[in-house]
Each structure stands twice: as structure tokens, then as C-alpha cells.
PDB file of C-alpha atoms in Angstrom:
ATOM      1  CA  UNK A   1      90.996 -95.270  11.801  1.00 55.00           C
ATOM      2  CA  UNK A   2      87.654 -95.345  10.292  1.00 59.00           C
ATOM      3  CA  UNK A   3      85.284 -98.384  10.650  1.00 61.00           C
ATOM      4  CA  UNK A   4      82.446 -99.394   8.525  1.00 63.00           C
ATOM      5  CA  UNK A   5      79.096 -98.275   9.343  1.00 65.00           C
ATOM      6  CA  UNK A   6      76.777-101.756  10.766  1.00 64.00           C
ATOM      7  CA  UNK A   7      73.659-102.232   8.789  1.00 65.00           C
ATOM      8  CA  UNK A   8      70.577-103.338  10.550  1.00 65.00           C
ATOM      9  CA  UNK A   9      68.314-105.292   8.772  1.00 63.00           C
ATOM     10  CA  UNK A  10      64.971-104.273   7.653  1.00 62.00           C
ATOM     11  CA  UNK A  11      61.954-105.372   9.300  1.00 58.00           C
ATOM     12  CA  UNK A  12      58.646-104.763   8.942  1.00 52.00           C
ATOM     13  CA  UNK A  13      57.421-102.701  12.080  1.00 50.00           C
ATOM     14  CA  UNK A  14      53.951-102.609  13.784  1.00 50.00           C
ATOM     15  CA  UNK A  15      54.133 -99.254  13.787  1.00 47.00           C
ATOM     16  CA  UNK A  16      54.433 -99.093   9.523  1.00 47.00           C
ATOM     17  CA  UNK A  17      51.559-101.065   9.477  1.00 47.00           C
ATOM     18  CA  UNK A  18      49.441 -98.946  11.706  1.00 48.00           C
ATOM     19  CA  UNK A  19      50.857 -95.950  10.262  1.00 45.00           C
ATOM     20  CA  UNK A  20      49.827 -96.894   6.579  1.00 45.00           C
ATOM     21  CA  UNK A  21      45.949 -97.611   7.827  1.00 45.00           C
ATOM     22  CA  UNK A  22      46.095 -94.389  10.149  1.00 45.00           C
ATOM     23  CA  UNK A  23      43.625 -91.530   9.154  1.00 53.00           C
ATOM     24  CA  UNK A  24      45.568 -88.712   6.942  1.00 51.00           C
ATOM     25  CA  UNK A  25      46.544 -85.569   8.206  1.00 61.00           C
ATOM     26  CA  UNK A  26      47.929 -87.053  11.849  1.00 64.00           C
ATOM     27  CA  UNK A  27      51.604 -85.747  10.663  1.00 61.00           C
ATOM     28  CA  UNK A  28      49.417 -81.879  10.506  1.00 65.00           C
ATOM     29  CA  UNK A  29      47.771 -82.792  14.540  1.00 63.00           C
ATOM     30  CA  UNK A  30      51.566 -83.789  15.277  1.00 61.00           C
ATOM     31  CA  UNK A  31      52.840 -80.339  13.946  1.00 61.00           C
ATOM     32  CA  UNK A  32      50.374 -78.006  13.548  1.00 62.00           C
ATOM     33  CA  UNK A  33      50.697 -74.902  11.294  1.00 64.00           C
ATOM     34  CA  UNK A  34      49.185 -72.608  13.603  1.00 60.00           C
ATOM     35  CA  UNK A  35      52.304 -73.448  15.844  1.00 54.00           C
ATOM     36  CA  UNK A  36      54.118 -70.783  13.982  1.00 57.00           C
ATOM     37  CA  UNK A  37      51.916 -68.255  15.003  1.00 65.00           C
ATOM     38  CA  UNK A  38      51.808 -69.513  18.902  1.00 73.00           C
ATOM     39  CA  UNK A  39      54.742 -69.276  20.950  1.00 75.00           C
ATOM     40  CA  UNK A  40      53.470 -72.030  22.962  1.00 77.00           C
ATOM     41  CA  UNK A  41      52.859 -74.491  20.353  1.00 79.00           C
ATOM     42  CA  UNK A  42      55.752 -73.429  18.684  1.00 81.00           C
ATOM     43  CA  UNK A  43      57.841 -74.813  21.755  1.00 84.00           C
ATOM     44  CA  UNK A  44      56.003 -77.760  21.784  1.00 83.00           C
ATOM     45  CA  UNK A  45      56.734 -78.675  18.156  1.00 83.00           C
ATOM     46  CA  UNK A  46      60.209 -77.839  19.163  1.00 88.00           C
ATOM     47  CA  UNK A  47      60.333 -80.581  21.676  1.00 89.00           C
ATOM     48  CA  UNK A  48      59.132 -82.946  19.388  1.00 88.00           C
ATOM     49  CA  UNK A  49      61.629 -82.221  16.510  1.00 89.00           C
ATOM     50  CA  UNK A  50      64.338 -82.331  19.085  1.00 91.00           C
ATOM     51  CA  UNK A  51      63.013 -86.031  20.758  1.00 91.00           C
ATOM     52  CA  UNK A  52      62.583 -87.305  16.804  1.00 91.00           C
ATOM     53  CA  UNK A  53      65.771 -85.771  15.455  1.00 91.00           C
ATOM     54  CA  UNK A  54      68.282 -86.894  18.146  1.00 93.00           C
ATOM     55  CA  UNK A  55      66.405 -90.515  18.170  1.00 93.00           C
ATOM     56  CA  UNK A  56      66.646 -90.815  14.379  1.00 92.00           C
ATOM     57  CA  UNK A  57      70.626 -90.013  14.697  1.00 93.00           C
ATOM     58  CA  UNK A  58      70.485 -92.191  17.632  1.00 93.00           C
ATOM     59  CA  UNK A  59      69.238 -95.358  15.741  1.00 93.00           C
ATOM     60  CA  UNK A  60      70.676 -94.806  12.214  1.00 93.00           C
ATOM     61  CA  UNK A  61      73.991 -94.411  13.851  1.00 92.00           C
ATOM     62  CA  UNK A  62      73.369 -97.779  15.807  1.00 92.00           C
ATOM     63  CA  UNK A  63      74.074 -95.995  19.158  1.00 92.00           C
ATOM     64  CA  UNK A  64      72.188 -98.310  21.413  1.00 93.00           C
ATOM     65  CA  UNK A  65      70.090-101.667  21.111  1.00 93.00           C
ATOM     66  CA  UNK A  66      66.813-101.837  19.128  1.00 92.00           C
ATOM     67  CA  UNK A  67      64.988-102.773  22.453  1.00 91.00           C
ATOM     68  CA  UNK A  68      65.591 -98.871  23.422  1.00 92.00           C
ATOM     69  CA  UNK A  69      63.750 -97.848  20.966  1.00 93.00           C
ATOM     70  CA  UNK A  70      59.861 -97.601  20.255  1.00 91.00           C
ATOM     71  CA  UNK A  71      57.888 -97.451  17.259  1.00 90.00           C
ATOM     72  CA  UNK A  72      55.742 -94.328  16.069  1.00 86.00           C
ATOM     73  CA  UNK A  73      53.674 -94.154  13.153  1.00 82.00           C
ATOM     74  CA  UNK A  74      52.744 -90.652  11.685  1.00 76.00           C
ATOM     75  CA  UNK A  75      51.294 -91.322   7.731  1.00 77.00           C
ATOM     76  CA  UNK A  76      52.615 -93.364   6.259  1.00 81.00           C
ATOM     77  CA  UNK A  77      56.106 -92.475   8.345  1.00 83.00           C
ATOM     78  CA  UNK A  78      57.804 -95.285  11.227  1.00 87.00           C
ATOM     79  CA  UNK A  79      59.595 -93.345  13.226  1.00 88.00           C
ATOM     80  CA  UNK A  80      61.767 -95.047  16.059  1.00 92.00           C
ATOM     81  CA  UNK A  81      62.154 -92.963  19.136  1.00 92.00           C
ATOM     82  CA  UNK A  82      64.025 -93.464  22.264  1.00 93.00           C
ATOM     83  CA  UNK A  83      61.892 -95.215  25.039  1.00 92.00           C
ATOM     84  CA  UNK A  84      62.481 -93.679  28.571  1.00 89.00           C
ATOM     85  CA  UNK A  85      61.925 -97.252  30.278  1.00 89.00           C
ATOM     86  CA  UNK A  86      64.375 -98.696  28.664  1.00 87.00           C
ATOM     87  CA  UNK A  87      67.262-101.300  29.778  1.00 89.00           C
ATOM     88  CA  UNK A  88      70.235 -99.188  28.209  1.00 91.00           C
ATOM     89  CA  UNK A  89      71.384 -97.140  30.780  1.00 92.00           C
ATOM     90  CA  UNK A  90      72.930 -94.875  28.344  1.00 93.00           C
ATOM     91  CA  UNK A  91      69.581 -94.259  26.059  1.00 92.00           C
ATOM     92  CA  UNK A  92      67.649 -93.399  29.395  1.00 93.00           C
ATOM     93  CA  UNK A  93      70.316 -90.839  30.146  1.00 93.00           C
ATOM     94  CA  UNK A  94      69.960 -89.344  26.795  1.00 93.00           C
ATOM     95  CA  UNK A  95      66.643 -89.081  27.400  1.00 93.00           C
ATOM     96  CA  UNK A  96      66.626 -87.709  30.661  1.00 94.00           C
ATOM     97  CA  UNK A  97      69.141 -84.664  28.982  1.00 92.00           C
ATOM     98  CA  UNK A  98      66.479 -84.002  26.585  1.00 92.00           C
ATOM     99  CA  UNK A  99      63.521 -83.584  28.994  1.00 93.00           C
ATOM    100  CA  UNK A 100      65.972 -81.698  31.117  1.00 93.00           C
ATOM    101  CA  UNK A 101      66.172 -79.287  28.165  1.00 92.00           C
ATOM    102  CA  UNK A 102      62.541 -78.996  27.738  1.00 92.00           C
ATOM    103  CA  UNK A 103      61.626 -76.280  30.419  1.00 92.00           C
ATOM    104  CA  UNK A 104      64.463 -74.033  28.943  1.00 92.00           C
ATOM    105  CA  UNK A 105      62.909 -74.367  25.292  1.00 89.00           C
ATOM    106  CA  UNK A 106      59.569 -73.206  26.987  1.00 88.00           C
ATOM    107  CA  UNK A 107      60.623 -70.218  28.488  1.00 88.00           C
ATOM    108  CA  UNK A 108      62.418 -69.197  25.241  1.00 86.00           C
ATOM    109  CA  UNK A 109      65.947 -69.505  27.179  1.00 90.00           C
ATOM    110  CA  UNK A 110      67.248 -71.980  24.503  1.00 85.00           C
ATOM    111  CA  UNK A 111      67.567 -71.097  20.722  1.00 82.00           C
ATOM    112  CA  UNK A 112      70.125 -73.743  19.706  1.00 86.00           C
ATOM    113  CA  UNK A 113      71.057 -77.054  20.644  1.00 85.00           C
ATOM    114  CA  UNK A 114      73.995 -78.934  19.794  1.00 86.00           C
ATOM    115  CA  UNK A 115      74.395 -82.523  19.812  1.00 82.00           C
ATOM    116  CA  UNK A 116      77.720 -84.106  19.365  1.00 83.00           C
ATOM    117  CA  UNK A 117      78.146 -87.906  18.247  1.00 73.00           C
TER     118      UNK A 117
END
């Protein structure tokens, strides 16, 4: 049986206003393009597309309360990312998978991750 989808309703962030009077070129410090050529920054970037992509399915889905996530502003971009101090006991597991996956993805042990909602 499928169920509709819950909208949340929009709010203007602290983070979207601090992103849209943040310097430009903090989305190029985030992810730099010499990270392609180092295997070490490449990792790093790695981690953080993992932590933004699983948060942003995380929160568009409606997986857990707004209170576990936090706001990030990159640009002119509000990103909402899981908090690790947080009072859902199933965010804070997610999160502690993820930086469980993090010294595999350094040592180049990991080239694919799969996340099932």
C-alpha cells in the first residue's frame, strides 16, 4: 500500500541567511579540484559527499525529526546534515555507520556504498 509523501513546511534557515552573505568560492574550499589529483583529498571529499548525500535522503524522506538535523551553508546552498548529538537514537546510529565507514574509504578498501531506505 503506498502512502503519501509528508511535506514539511518551508522555513527560512539561519544557515540560508549566512550562506547568502558568505564569501564566494567556500563550495570550491569544501571540494577542492585538486582533490582529484590527491588520493587523500579525494577520500576526504568522499566522506563529505557520503555525510551530505545520505543526510539529504535522510531529511527529504522525513526519516527522523528536524531537531536531528543541523544547518550548513555553502553559497548560496542550506544544506541540512545529520547532527551526531542528537536525541533520535536512530539518526545517531546512522551516523555512527557512516563514521564507521570512514577509515575503510581512506585506505581505498571501499569503492561503493549502498544505502537502502
Amino acid at each position: 500500500m503506498a502512502t503519501a509523501q509528508l511535506h514539511r513546511p518551508k522555513q527560512l534557515s539561519k544557515a540560508k541567511t549566512k550562506a547568502s552573505s558568505s564569501k564566494p568560492g567556500q563550495f570550491a574550499s569544501l571540494f577542492p579540484e585538486q582533490a582529484l589529483k590527491d588520493a587523500t583529498l579525494s577520500a576526504h571529499c568522499m566522506k563529505k559527499l557520503l555525510v551530505v548525500g545520505v543526510s539529504a535522503i535522510a531529511y527529504l524522506r522525513h526519516m527522523f525529526p528536524h531537531s536531528a538535523f543541523g544547518d550548513r551553508g555553502v553559497e548560496d546552498m542550506s544544506l541540512k546534515i545529520l547532527r551526531e548529538k542528537s536525541t533520535c537514537p536512530e539518526a545517531v546510529q546512522i551516523v555512527a555507520w557512516l563514521k564507521n565507514i570512514f577509515p575503510a574509504i581512506e585506505k581505498r578498501y571501499v569503492n561503493k556504498v549502498v544505502v537502502g531506505v
